[in-house]
Structures are given as structure tokens and as C-alpha cells.
């Protein structure tokens, strides 16, 4: 799908989330890398405020695989509502 990836996260202030997208990927259990940053270096970094955060990328992407990397959380987090707002021209 081509569009704008988005997700919601309930996290402590300062939690860093990196969203990676790829058009193709060999899954880890099939011998592929755990990190899907395999050729396009297409990622977006978000820094959370306390509580529920709703994030969407500014640029549209061609997405088949979406991966979130979460850093610096000092407590529980909850990810919800992942998806892509489809871009139709």
C-alpha cells in the first residue's frame, strides 16, 4: 500500500519510537535480518509526551512491512491502532 503509516502509543514522557518501513523483507524466522532496515534507510523518529500519543509520518511511503523500535521507556507501554492512511492519486 502507498500511504502515511500511523500508530498510537501510551508511554512515559521521553520514550523514543523509530518507525521503519520496507517494500520487501525476508522474515527473521526464514533467515532474514531482525531489523528491516535493509536498503532504503526509510525511518521516522518520534519522541513521546506522557500518556497517549498518536503519530503519523509526514511523507507517504510504499509499505508492505512496518516495524517499531522503542527506546528509553521507563515503565509500561501499550501500542495500538497501527495502520496506513492510503494515498490515492
Short mmCIF file of C-alpha atoms in Angstrom, two decimals:
data_model
loop_
_atom_site.label_atom_id
_atom_site.label_comp_id
_atom_site.label_asym_id
_atom_site.label_seq_id
_atom_site.Cartn_x
_atom_site.Cartn_y
_atom_site.Cartn_z
CA UNK A 1 0.00 0.00 0.00
CA UNK A 2 1.15 3.56 -0.59
CA UNK A 3 0.24 5.97 2.16
CA UNK A 4 1.01 7.50 5.53
CA UNK A 5 1.91 5.00 8.30
CA UNK A 6 0.48 5.73 11.75
CA UNK A 7 0.18 4.20 15.21
CA UNK A 8 -0.81 5.08 18.77
CA UNK A 9 1.33 4.50 21.84
CA UNK A 10 0.65 5.04 25.53
CA UNK A 11 4.10 5.61 27.02
CA UNK A 12 6.11 7.61 29.56
CA UNK A 13 7.47 11.02 28.54
CA UNK A 14 10.72 10.85 26.61
CA UNK A 15 10.13 7.40 25.11
CA UNK A 16 11.66 7.30 21.62
CA UNK A 17 9.92 5.36 18.85
CA UNK A 18 11.50 4.69 15.46
CA UNK A 19 9.15 3.57 12.70
CA UNK A 20 10.79 1.64 9.83
CA UNK A 21 9.05 0.75 6.57
CA UNK A 22 10.07 -1.54 3.72
CA UNK A 23 8.55 -2.80 0.48
CA UNK A 24 10.02 -6.28 0.91
CA UNK A 25 11.63 -8.30 3.69
CA UNK A 26 12.56 -11.89 4.47
CA UNK A 27 11.15 -12.69 7.94
CA UNK A 28 13.62 -13.42 10.74
CA UNK A 29 12.32 -16.99 11.18
CA UNK A 30 13.03 -17.59 7.46
CA UNK A 31 16.67 -16.42 7.75
CA UNK A 32 16.22 -12.67 7.24
CA UNK A 33 17.59 -9.93 9.49
CA UNK A 34 15.71 -8.92 12.65
CA UNK A 35 16.00 -5.24 11.67
CA UNK A 36 14.13 -4.45 8.44
CA UNK A 37 16.40 -1.51 7.57
CA UNK A 38 17.79 -3.46 4.61
CA UNK A 39 18.20 -0.99 1.73
CA UNK A 40 16.21 2.25 1.74
CA UNK A 41 17.03 3.62 5.21
CA UNK A 42 13.42 4.74 5.49
CA UNK A 43 12.62 5.55 9.10
CA UNK A 44 10.96 8.21 11.16
CA UNK A 45 11.72 9.03 14.81
CA UNK A 46 9.09 10.18 17.29
CA UNK A 47 9.55 11.28 20.92
CA UNK A 48 6.57 10.73 23.22
CA UNK A 49 4.93 13.03 25.67
CA UNK A 50 3.39 11.46 28.80
CA UNK A 51 0.27 9.40 28.08
CA UNK A 52 -1.41 8.58 24.78
CA UNK A 53 0.42 9.72 21.63
CA UNK A 54 -0.96 9.42 18.09
CA UNK A 55 1.74 9.56 15.42
CA UNK A 56 1.62 9.66 11.61
CA UNK A 57 4.51 10.13 9.19
CA UNK A 58 4.75 13.41 7.29
CA UNK A 59 5.76 11.81 3.98
CA UNK A 60 3.89 8.99 2.30
CA UNK A 61 5.65 5.66 1.92
CA UNK A 62 5.32 2.48 -0.11
CA UNK A 63 4.70 -0.01 2.70
CA UNK A 64 4.48 -3.76 2.95
CA UNK A 65 6.39 -4.14 6.24
CA UNK A 66 6.21 -1.79 9.21
CA UNK A 67 8.42 -2.15 12.31
CA UNK A 68 8.57 -0.12 15.53
CA UNK A 69 11.69 0.20 17.69
CA UNK A 70 11.09 1.58 21.17
CA UNK A 71 13.89 3.07 23.29
CA UNK A 72 14.14 4.82 26.63
CA UNK A 73 10.82 3.74 28.11
CA UNK A 74 10.93 3.72 31.92
CA UNK A 75 7.68 1.88 32.52
CA UNK A 76 4.89 0.11 30.73
CA UNK A 77 3.92 0.98 27.16
CA UNK A 78 0.95 0.00 25.04
CA UNK A 79 0.94 0.13 21.23
CA UNK A 80 -2.41 0.29 19.46
CA UNK A 81 -4.06 1.26 16.19
CA UNK A 82 -1.21 0.58 13.70
CA UNK A 83 -2.07 1.22 10.07
CA UNK A 84 -1.57 3.18 6.89
CA UNK A 85 -3.75 6.02 5.63
CA UNK A 86 -3.91 5.11 1.96
CA UNK A 87 -2.81 7.72 -0.57
CA UNK A 88 -4.88 7.70 -3.76
CA UNK A 89 -3.93 9.93 -6.67
#
